[in-house]
Amino acid sequence: METAGDLVITEKFDALALMTINRPKALNALDQLTLQQLDAAVSAIEADPQIKVAIITGSGEKAFVAGGDIGVMQPLDPLGARRIAVDVQQLLNKIEYGSTVYIAAINGYALGGGCELALACDIRIAADSAQLGQPEVNLGIIPGWGGTQRLPRLVGSSMAKQLMFTGERISAARAAQIGLVSEVVPATGLLARARELAQIIAAKPKMALQLIKEAVNNGREMDMQRAFAYEADLFGLCFATADQKEGMLAFLEKRQPQWRDQ
Ligand code: CO8
């Protein structure tokens, strides 16, 4: 039986965390308890200064996350539905605007809220067997966990509307073509590739990672002139870090840098 604490499993490997959404009997659909545990797991990762990269994946071979739990949603009244939309938007914003780099390792169905969870991550890679989509229209609703906003910013409004109007599921290969995922790998190699990518990133200095994330995420919402000024400010901020001095000195001394993550 599922109990509090086992619906989202977090394993830590030095600077990496692997979060597995573990409700395979319901294709990892997110009910309230799973959402609570996901929220707690993300908060714990954000509070852990050692963790630089977190991988999010789904338990089992079939699904990453097949969406919000439809059984939970069906009886909701408008205010209850709005409450869940706002609460989960806040949870996904914690991922998007957090200081950790998040990689979605999409091992199967990423539908509705599952696709929206992946959209909030910094990088999405998928198994060749994965299927992605926003099928909410088939349930008489719209994506409510950021999908109507993040998806068009990522793939353009024509493609995003096509996916949301039709509710069609697309293959991982098609998702890569439209820029929804950045890599497709054989299903058996997905986690290994996610970990390899995570290790490459975790070997970089933390402040630079954090500032790249901030520049991209916050700059996206600005006009170009403001965005350039913002980038210049963050570029300047890098020079307040020990790792900027070390990175450049190491280059000049023809040696590997010793990062201090500060
Ligand atoms: N919610 C609840 N249960 C689900 C969900 C889901 N989203 N997806 C799958 N399940 C359950 C099934 O009911 C089934 O349970 P049981 O064995 O008890 O009957 C079990 O998982 C296995 O599923 P299937 O038998 O359907 O497996 P198939 O391989 O035949 O089909 C599919 C797989 C195609 C993924 C199919 O299950 C499906 O279409 N699922 C629904 C996908 C979907 O519409 N997702 C979007 C949901 S809406 C949403 O995400 C908006 C977010 C806001 C939510 C806020 C409220 C918490």
mmCIF file of C-alpha atoms and ligand atoms in Angstrom:
data_model
loop_
_atom_site.group_PDB
_atom_site.id
_atom_site.type_symbol
_atom_site.label_atom_id
_atom_site.label_comp_id
_atom_site.label_asym_id
_atom_site.label_seq_id
_atom_site.Cartn_x
_atom_site.Cartn_y
_atom_site.Cartn_z
ATOM 1 C CA MET A 1 0.000 0.000 0.000
ATOM 2 C CA GLU A 2 1.164 3.482 -0.765
ATOM 3 C CA THR A 3 2.035 5.461 2.325
ATOM 4 C CA ALA A 4 3.289 8.968 2.864
ATOM 5 C CA GLY A 5 6.935 9.130 1.856
ATOM 6 C CA ASP A 6 7.027 6.434 -0.807
ATOM 7 C CA LEU A 7 5.181 8.159 -3.630
ATOM 8 C CA VAL A 8 8.193 10.279 -4.462
ATOM 9 C CA ILE A 9 11.523 8.638 -3.779
ATOM 10 C CA THR A 10 14.617 10.802 -3.609
ATOM 11 C CA GLU A 11 18.065 9.261 -3.806
ATOM 12 C CA LYS A 12 21.159 11.372 -3.373
ATOM 13 C CA PHE A 13 24.519 10.762 -5.025
ATOM 14 C CA ASP A 14 26.857 13.571 -3.946
ATOM 15 C CA ALA A 15 25.794 16.613 -6.000
ATOM 16 C CA LEU A 16 23.048 14.691 -7.848
ATOM 17 C CA ALA A 17 19.559 13.801 -6.741
ATOM 18 C CA LEU A 18 17.311 11.284 -8.473
ATOM 19 C CA MET A 19 13.607 11.818 -7.808
ATOM 20 C CA THR A 20 11.282 9.023 -8.873
ATOM 21 C CA ILE A 21 7.539 9.513 -8.941
ATOM 22 C CA ASN A 22 6.361 6.181 -7.696
ATOM 23 C CA ARG A 23 2.701 5.458 -8.298
ATOM 24 C CA PRO A 24 3.047 3.011 -11.184
ATOM 25 C CA LYS A 25 -0.403 1.413 -10.750
ATOM 26 C CA ALA A 26 -1.938 4.748 -11.772
ATOM 27 C CA LEU A 27 0.831 5.443 -14.331
ATOM 28 C CA ASN A 28 2.320 7.884 -11.797
ATOM 29 C CA ALA A 29 -0.712 10.194 -12.044
ATOM 30 C CA LEU A 30 -0.394 12.996 -9.518
ATOM 31 C CA ASP A 31 -2.968 12.866 -6.745
ATOM 32 C CA GLN A 32 -2.839 15.160 -3.729
ATOM 33 C CA LEU A 33 -0.569 12.957 -1.620
ATOM 34 C CA THR A 34 1.890 12.506 -4.494
ATOM 35 C CA LEU A 35 1.839 16.250 -5.114
ATOM 36 C CA GLN A 36 2.494 16.926 -1.424
ATOM 37 C CA GLN A 37 5.440 14.551 -1.475
ATOM 38 C CA LEU A 38 6.759 16.058 -4.696
ATOM 39 C CA ASP A 39 6.529 19.505 -3.138
ATOM 40 C CA ALA A 40 8.384 18.330 -0.017
ATOM 41 C CA ALA A 41 11.029 16.583 -2.132
ATOM 42 C CA VAL A 42 11.657 19.689 -4.258
ATOM 43 C CA SER A 43 11.857 21.881 -1.134
ATOM 44 C CA ALA A 44 14.385 19.472 0.409
ATOM 45 C CA ILE A 45 16.500 19.569 -2.765
ATOM 46 C CA GLU A 46 16.397 23.354 -2.889
ATOM 47 C CA ALA A 47 17.450 23.517 0.771
ATOM 48 C CA ASP A 48 20.418 21.172 0.261
ATOM 49 C CA PRO A 49 23.475 23.239 -0.720
ATOM 50 C CA GLN A 50 25.338 20.134 -1.918
ATOM 51 C CA ILE A 51 22.839 19.256 -4.667
ATOM 52 C CA LYS A 52 23.447 20.890 -8.035
ATOM 53 C CA VAL A 53 21.394 18.742 -10.396
ATOM 54 C CA ALA A 54 18.187 16.771 -9.877
ATOM 55 C CA ILE A 55 16.758 14.217 -12.280
ATOM 56 C CA ILE A 56 13.006 13.658 -12.224
ATOM 57 C CA THR A 57 11.676 10.405 -13.661
ATOM 58 C CA GLY A 58 8.750 8.037 -13.303
ATOM 59 C CA SER A 59 8.617 4.580 -11.794
ATOM 60 C CA GLY A 60 8.050 1.589 -14.093
ATOM 61 C CA GLU A 61 8.516 1.307 -17.815
ATOM 62 C CA LYS A 62 5.240 2.765 -18.980
ATOM 63 C CA ALA A 63 4.900 6.254 -17.629
ATOM 64 C CA PHE A 64 6.772 9.361 -16.606
ATOM 65 C CA VAL A 65 3.538 10.927 -15.305
ATOM 66 C CA ALA A 66 0.167 10.312 -17.005
ATOM 67 C CA GLY A 67 -1.212 13.605 -15.684
ATOM 68 C CA GLY A 68 -3.107 14.947 -12.745
ATOM 69 C CA ASP A 69 -5.278 12.281 -11.137
ATOM 70 C CA ILE A 70 -8.565 12.419 -13.038
ATOM 71 C CA GLY A 71 -10.452 10.729 -10.198
ATOM 72 C CA VAL A 72 -9.403 13.521 -7.846
ATOM 73 C CA MET A 73 -10.311 16.222 -10.355
ATOM 74 C CA GLN A 74 -13.698 14.961 -11.517
ATOM 75 C CA PRO A 75 -15.792 16.145 -8.514
ATOM 76 C CA LEU A 76 -13.988 19.437 -7.935
ATOM 77 C CA ASP A 77 -15.903 22.698 -7.784
ATOM 78 C CA PRO A 78 -14.500 25.801 -9.535
ATOM 79 C CA LEU A 79 -12.728 27.161 -6.467
ATOM 80 C CA GLY A 80 -11.266 23.765 -5.590
ATOM 81 C CA ALA A 81 -9.971 23.355 -9.146
ATOM 82 C CA ARG A 82 -8.548 26.863 -9.114
ATOM 83 C CA ARG A 83 -6.848 26.142 -5.773
ATOM 84 C CA ILE A 84 -5.148 23.020 -7.170
ATOM 85 C CA ALA A 85 -4.084 24.893 -10.305
ATOM 86 C CA VAL A 86 -2.512 27.688 -8.244
ATOM 87 C CA ASP A 87 -0.859 25.315 -5.738
ATOM 88 C CA VAL A 88 0.703 23.160 -8.447
ATOM 89 C CA GLN A 89 1.744 26.197 -10.485
ATOM 90 C CA GLN A 90 3.636 27.309 -7.365
ATOM 91 C CA LEU A 91 5.249 23.888 -7.017
ATOM 92 C CA LEU A 92 6.328 23.882 -10.670
ATOM 93 C CA ASN A 93 7.642 27.438 -10.311
ATOM 94 C CA LYS A 94 9.816 26.179 -7.455
ATOM 95 C CA ILE A 95 11.406 23.862 -10.022
ATOM 96 C CA GLU A 96 11.631 26.406 -12.822
ATOM 97 C CA TYR A 97 12.972 29.228 -10.670
ATOM 98 C CA GLY A 98 14.899 27.123 -8.139
ATOM 99 C CA SER A 99 18.662 27.146 -7.853
ATOM 100 C CA THR A 100 19.061 23.473 -8.827
ATOM 101 C CA VAL A 101 19.253 22.302 -12.447
ATOM 102 C CA TYR A 102 16.354 19.900 -13.109
ATOM 103 C CA ILE A 103 16.459 17.255 -15.836
ATOM 104 C CA ALA A 104 13.227 15.467 -16.763
ATOM 105 C CA ALA A 105 14.072 11.905 -17.817
ATOM 106 C CA ILE A 106 10.831 11.076 -19.631
ATOM 107 C CA ASN A 107 10.600 7.312 -19.512
ATOM 108 C CA GLY A 108 7.058 6.877 -20.872
ATOM 109 C CA TYR A 109 3.773 8.775 -20.998
ATOM 110 C CA ALA A 110 4.173 12.469 -20.151
ATOM 111 C CA LEU A 111 0.612 13.648 -20.500
ATOM 112 C CA GLY A 112 -1.288 16.669 -19.209
ATOM 113 C CA GLY A 113 0.183 17.567 -15.832
ATOM 114 C CA GLY A 114 3.029 15.136 -16.564
ATOM 115 C CA CYS A 115 4.035 17.080 -19.649
ATOM 116 C CA GLU A 116 3.663 20.290 -17.628
ATOM 117 C CA LEU A 117 5.979 18.921 -14.928
ATOM 118 C CA ALA A 118 8.558 18.181 -17.637
ATOM 119 C CA LEU A 119 8.046 21.669 -19.099
ATOM 120 C CA ALA A 120 9.019 23.233 -15.769
ATOM 121 C CA CYS A 121 12.357 21.382 -15.822
ATOM 122 C CA ASP A 122 15.460 22.950 -17.343
ATOM 123 C CA ILE A 123 16.218 20.064 -19.704
ATOM 124 C CA ARG A 124 13.994 17.303 -21.055
ATOM 125 C CA ILE A 125 15.345 14.062 -22.471
ATOM 126 C CA ALA A 126 13.103 11.191 -23.487
ATOM 127 C CA ALA A 127 13.145 7.453 -24.036
ATOM 128 C CA ASP A 128 12.380 6.513 -27.641
ATOM 129 C CA SER A 129 9.228 4.793 -26.334
ATOM 130 C CA ALA A 130 7.894 7.929 -24.587
ATOM 131 C CA GLN A 131 4.750 9.738 -25.655
ATOM 132 C CA LEU A 132 3.984 13.332 -24.795
ATOM 133 C CA GLY A 133 0.871 15.430 -25.034
ATOM 134 C CA GLN A 134 -1.658 17.793 -23.513
ATOM 135 C CA PRO A 135 -4.890 15.766 -23.722
ATOM 136 C CA GLU A 136 -6.884 17.978 -21.316
ATOM 137 C CA VAL A 137 -9.276 19.039 -24.088
ATOM 138 C CA ASN A 138 -10.551 15.447 -24.171
ATOM 139 C CA LEU A 139 -11.665 15.898 -20.555
ATOM 140 C CA GLY A 140 -13.342 19.242 -21.133
ATOM 141 C CA ILE A 141 -10.585 21.245 -19.445
ATOM 142 C CA ILE A 142 -7.468 23.196 -20.346
ATOM 143 C CA PRO A 143 -3.917 22.640 -19.133
ATOM 144 C CA GLY A 144 -3.801 24.375 -15.744
ATOM 145 C CA TRP A 145 -0.317 23.701 -14.467
ATOM 146 C CA GLY A 146 1.466 26.199 -16.684
ATOM 147 C CA GLY A 147 1.060 24.339 -19.988
ATOM 148 C CA THR A 148 -0.817 27.084 -21.851
ATOM 149 C CA GLN A 149 2.048 29.427 -21.017
ATOM 150 C CA ARG A 150 5.231 27.331 -21.054
ATOM 151 C CA LEU A 151 4.418 25.188 -24.100
ATOM 152 C CA PRO A 152 3.938 28.069 -26.591
ATOM 153 C CA ARG A 153 7.063 29.789 -25.271
ATOM 154 C CA LEU A 154 8.978 26.604 -25.972
ATOM 155 C CA VAL A 155 7.559 25.352 -29.281
ATOM 156 C CA GLY A 156 5.709 28.407 -30.640
ATOM 157 C CA SER A 157 2.010 29.144 -30.389
ATOM 158 C CA SER A 158 0.927 27.359 -33.582
ATOM 159 C CA MET A 159 2.447 24.023 -32.546
ATOM 160 C CA ALA A 160 1.369 24.472 -28.920
ATOM 161 C CA LYS A 161 -2.228 25.228 -29.915
ATOM 162 C CA GLN A 162 -2.246 22.282 -32.311
ATOM 163 C CA LEU A 163 -1.186 19.967 -29.471
ATOM 164 C CA MET A 164 -3.679 21.465 -27.019
ATOM 165 C CA PHE A 165 -6.627 21.707 -29.459
ATOM 166 C CA THR A 166 -6.223 18.143 -30.754
ATOM 167 C CA GLY A 167 -5.096 16.539 -27.493
ATOM 168 C CA GLU A 168 -2.948 14.250 -29.648
ATOM 169 C CA ARG A 169 -0.054 12.298 -28.200
ATOM 170 C CA ILE A 170 3.226 12.663 -30.037
ATOM 171 C CA SER A 171 6.248 10.374 -30.122
ATOM 172 C CA ALA A 172 9.550 11.246 -28.491
ATOM 173 C CA ALA A 173 11.070 11.641 -31.966
ATOM 174 C CA ARG A 174 8.406 14.183 -32.931
ATOM 175 C CA ALA A 175 8.857 15.947 -29.583
ATOM 176 C CA ALA A 176 12.555 16.327 -30.393
ATOM 177 C CA GLN A 177 11.725 17.715 -33.856
ATOM 178 C CA ILE A 178 9.608 20.488 -32.357
ATOM 179 C CA GLY A 179 12.050 21.267 -29.550
ATOM 180 C CA LEU A 180 9.907 19.874 -26.748
ATOM 181 C CA VAL A 181 12.713 17.504 -25.729
ATOM 182 C CA SER A 182 16.390 17.969 -26.417
ATOM 183 C CA GLU A 183 17.451 14.322 -26.799
ATOM 184 C CA VAL A 184 15.884 10.940 -27.476
ATOM 185 C CA VAL A 185 17.724 7.826 -26.332
ATOM 186 C CA PRO A 186 16.905 4.105 -26.252
ATOM 187 C CA ALA A 187 14.640 3.436 -23.274
ATOM 188 C CA THR A 188 17.158 1.144 -21.600
ATOM 189 C CA GLY A 189 19.796 3.877 -21.662
ATOM 190 C CA LEU A 190 17.637 6.786 -20.504
ATOM 191 C CA LEU A 191 18.663 6.954 -16.857
ATOM 192 C CA ALA A 192 22.317 6.365 -17.668
ATOM 193 C CA ARG A 193 22.231 9.266 -20.141
ATOM 194 C CA ALA A 194 20.380 11.481 -17.645
ATOM 195 C CA ARG A 195 23.006 10.715 -15.011
ATOM 196 C CA GLU A 196 25.838 11.306 -17.456
ATOM 197 C CA LEU A 197 24.379 14.690 -18.366
ATOM 198 C CA ALA A 198 23.764 15.483 -14.696
ATOM 199 C CA GLN A 199 27.353 14.616 -13.810
ATOM 200 C CA ILE A 200 28.750 16.843 -16.556
ATOM 201 C CA ILE A 201 26.627 19.725 -15.281
ATOM 202 C CA ALA A 202 27.307 19.008 -11.594
ATOM 203 C CA ALA A 203 31.039 19.313 -12.290
ATOM 204 C CA LYS A 204 30.525 22.987 -13.217
ATOM 205 C CA PRO A 205 30.615 25.864 -10.711
ATOM 206 C CA LYS A 206 27.272 26.284 -8.982
ATOM 207 C CA MET A 207 26.961 30.055 -9.170
ATOM 208 C CA ALA A 208 27.532 30.083 -12.926
ATOM 209 C CA LEU A 209 24.862 27.388 -13.369
ATOM 210 C CA GLN A 210 22.458 29.356 -11.208
ATOM 211 C CA LEU A 211 23.080 32.619 -13.039
ATOM 212 C CA ILE A 212 22.666 30.995 -16.482
ATOM 213 C CA LYS A 213 19.315 29.650 -15.303
ATOM 214 C CA GLU A 214 18.252 33.038 -13.947
ATOM 215 C CA ALA A 215 19.380 34.872 -17.088
ATOM 216 C CA VAL A 216 17.454 32.540 -19.401
ATOM 217 C CA ASN A 217 14.304 32.219 -17.293
ATOM 218 C CA ASN A 218 13.924 35.839 -16.228
ATOM 219 C CA GLY A 219 15.296 37.375 -19.424
ATOM 220 C CA ARG A 220 12.663 35.539 -21.490
ATOM 221 C CA GLU A 221 9.986 37.784 -20.022
ATOM 222 C CA MET A 222 11.811 41.052 -20.807
ATOM 223 C CA ASP A 223 12.194 43.091 -23.968
ATOM 224 C CA MET A 224 15.609 42.658 -25.569
ATOM 225 C CA GLN A 225 17.134 45.915 -24.282
ATOM 226 C CA ARG A 226 16.204 45.134 -20.679
ATOM 227 C CA ALA A 227 17.270 41.529 -21.136
ATOM 228 C CA PHE A 228 20.712 42.579 -22.361
ATOM 229 C CA ALA A 229 21.101 44.945 -19.383
ATOM 230 C CA TYR A 230 19.996 42.137 -17.056
ATOM 231 C CA GLU A 231 22.486 39.748 -18.645
ATOM 232 C CA ALA A 232 25.261 42.325 -18.206
ATOM 233 C CA ASP A 233 24.358 42.688 -14.504
ATOM 234 C CA LEU A 234 24.460 38.928 -13.956
ATOM 235 C CA PHE A 235 27.715 38.739 -15.934
ATOM 236 C CA GLY A 236 29.133 41.366 -13.570
ATOM 237 C CA LEU A 237 27.892 39.383 -10.577
ATOM 238 C CA CYS A 238 29.988 36.389 -11.698
ATOM 239 C CA PHE A 239 33.047 38.483 -10.913
ATOM 240 C CA ALA A 240 32.025 38.545 -7.239
ATOM 241 C CA THR A 241 32.523 34.766 -7.060
ATOM 242 C CA ALA A 242 35.655 32.884 -6.044
ATOM 243 C CA ASP A 243 35.018 30.472 -8.917
ATOM 244 C CA GLN A 244 35.359 33.199 -11.573
ATOM 245 C CA LYS A 245 38.813 34.089 -10.219
ATOM 246 C CA GLU A 246 39.750 30.416 -9.978
ATOM 247 C CA GLY A 247 38.337 29.441 -13.391
ATOM 248 C CA MET A 248 40.255 32.135 -15.211
ATOM 249 C CA LEU A 249 43.441 31.689 -13.178
ATOM 250 C CA ALA A 250 43.357 27.936 -13.822
ATOM 251 C CA PHE A 251 43.074 28.604 -17.548
ATOM 252 C CA LEU A 252 46.018 30.990 -17.450
ATOM 253 C CA GLU A 253 48.069 28.535 -15.382
ATOM 254 C CA LYS A 254 47.122 25.684 -17.742
ATOM 255 C CA ARG A 255 45.577 23.505 -15.022
ATOM 256 C CA GLN A 256 42.139 22.178 -14.062
ATOM 257 C CA PRO A 257 40.070 24.551 -11.884
ATOM 258 C CA GLN A 258 39.230 23.621 -8.306
ATOM 259 C CA TRP A 259 35.658 24.821 -7.902
ATOM 260 C CA ARG A 260 34.473 25.958 -4.493
ATOM 261 C CA ASP A 261 30.869 26.589 -5.561
ATOM 262 C CA GLN A 262 31.029 30.119 -4.250
HETATM 263 N N1 CO8 B 1 -5.482 9.896 -13.542
HETATM 264 C C1 CO8 B 1 -5.892 8.840 -12.819
HETATM 265 N N2 CO8 B 1 -5.627 7.559 -13.155
HETATM 266 C C2 CO8 B 1 -4.939 7.353 -14.273
HETATM 267 C C3 CO8 B 1 -4.476 8.408 -15.089
HETATM 268 C C4 CO8 B 1 -4.763 9.743 -14.670
HETATM 269 N N3 CO8 B 1 -4.332 10.806 -15.348
HETATM 270 N N4 CO8 B 1 -3.824 7.876 -16.146
HETATM 271 C C5 CO8 B 1 -3.869 6.548 -15.994
HETATM 272 N N5 CO8 B 1 -4.534 6.214 -14.874
HETATM 273 C C6 CO8 B 1 -4.815 4.886 -14.342
HETATM 274 C C7 CO8 B 1 -5.937 4.210 -15.100
HETATM 275 O O1 CO8 B 1 -7.198 4.640 -14.618
HETATM 276 C C8 CO8 B 1 -5.676 2.756 -14.807
HETATM 277 O O2 CO8 B 1 -6.126 2.462 -13.496
HETATM 278 P P1 CO8 B 1 -6.913 1.052 -13.214
HETATM 279 O O3 CO8 B 1 -5.900 -0.006 -13.546
HETATM 280 O O4 CO8 B 1 -7.238 1.138 -11.747
HETATM 281 O O5 CO8 B 1 -8.061 1.045 -14.130
HETATM 282 C C9 CO8 B 1 -4.147 2.687 -14.757
HETATM 283 O O6 CO8 B 1 -3.696 4.029 -14.564
HETATM 284 C C10 CO8 B 1 -3.542 2.190 -16.072
HETATM 285 O O7 CO8 B 1 -4.063 2.997 -17.108
HETATM 286 P P2 CO8 B 1 -4.761 2.389 -18.429
HETATM 287 O O8 CO8 B 1 -5.389 1.066 -18.129
HETATM 288 O O9 CO8 B 1 -5.632 3.451 -18.998
HETATM 289 O O10 CO8 B 1 -3.460 2.153 -19.336
HETATM 290 P P3 CO8 B 1 -3.397 2.156 -20.927
HETATM 291 O O11 CO8 B 1 -2.042 1.667 -21.261
HETATM 292 O O12 CO8 B 1 -4.564 1.482 -21.513
HETATM 293 O O13 CO8 B 1 -3.494 3.714 -21.321
HETATM 294 C C11 CO8 B 1 -2.995 6.066 -21.145
HETATM 295 C C12 CO8 B 1 -2.505 4.604 -20.932
HETATM 296 C C13 CO8 B 1 -3.132 6.345 -22.626
HETATM 297 C C14 CO8 B 1 -1.929 6.986 -20.540
HETATM 298 C C15 CO8 B 1 -4.348 6.271 -20.435
HETATM 299 O O14 CO8 B 1 -4.233 5.786 -19.100
HETATM 300 C C16 CO8 B 1 -4.797 7.682 -20.382
HETATM 301 O O15 CO8 B 1 -5.275 8.217 -21.357
HETATM 302 N N6 CO8 B 1 -4.664 8.343 -19.194
HETATM 303 C C17 CO8 B 1 -5.118 9.681 -18.986
HETATM 304 C C18 CO8 B 1 -4.163 10.680 -19.598
HETATM 305 C C19 CO8 B 1 -4.672 12.099 -19.415
HETATM 306 O O16 CO8 B 1 -5.720 12.460 -19.897
HETATM 307 N N7 CO8 B 1 -3.883 12.930 -18.690
HETATM 308 C C20 CO8 B 1 -4.217 14.295 -18.444
HETATM 309 C C21 CO8 B 1 -5.031 14.427 -17.208
HETATM 310 S S1 CO8 B 1 -5.589 16.098 -16.960
HETATM 311 C C22 CO8 B 1 -4.268 16.892 -16.231
HETATM 312 O O17 CO8 B 1 -3.196 16.335 -16.107
HETATM 313 C C23 CO8 B 1 -4.452 18.310 -15.838
HETATM 314 C C24 CO8 B 1 -3.674 18.678 -14.565
HETATM 315 C C25 CO8 B 1 -4.534 19.371 -13.494
HETATM 316 C C26 CO8 B 1 -4.984 18.405 -12.392
HETATM 317 C C27 CO8 B 1 -5.343 18.838 -11.014
HETATM 318 C C28 CO8 B 1 -5.967 17.713 -10.079
HETATM 319 C C29 CO8 B 1 -5.088 16.898 -9.130
#
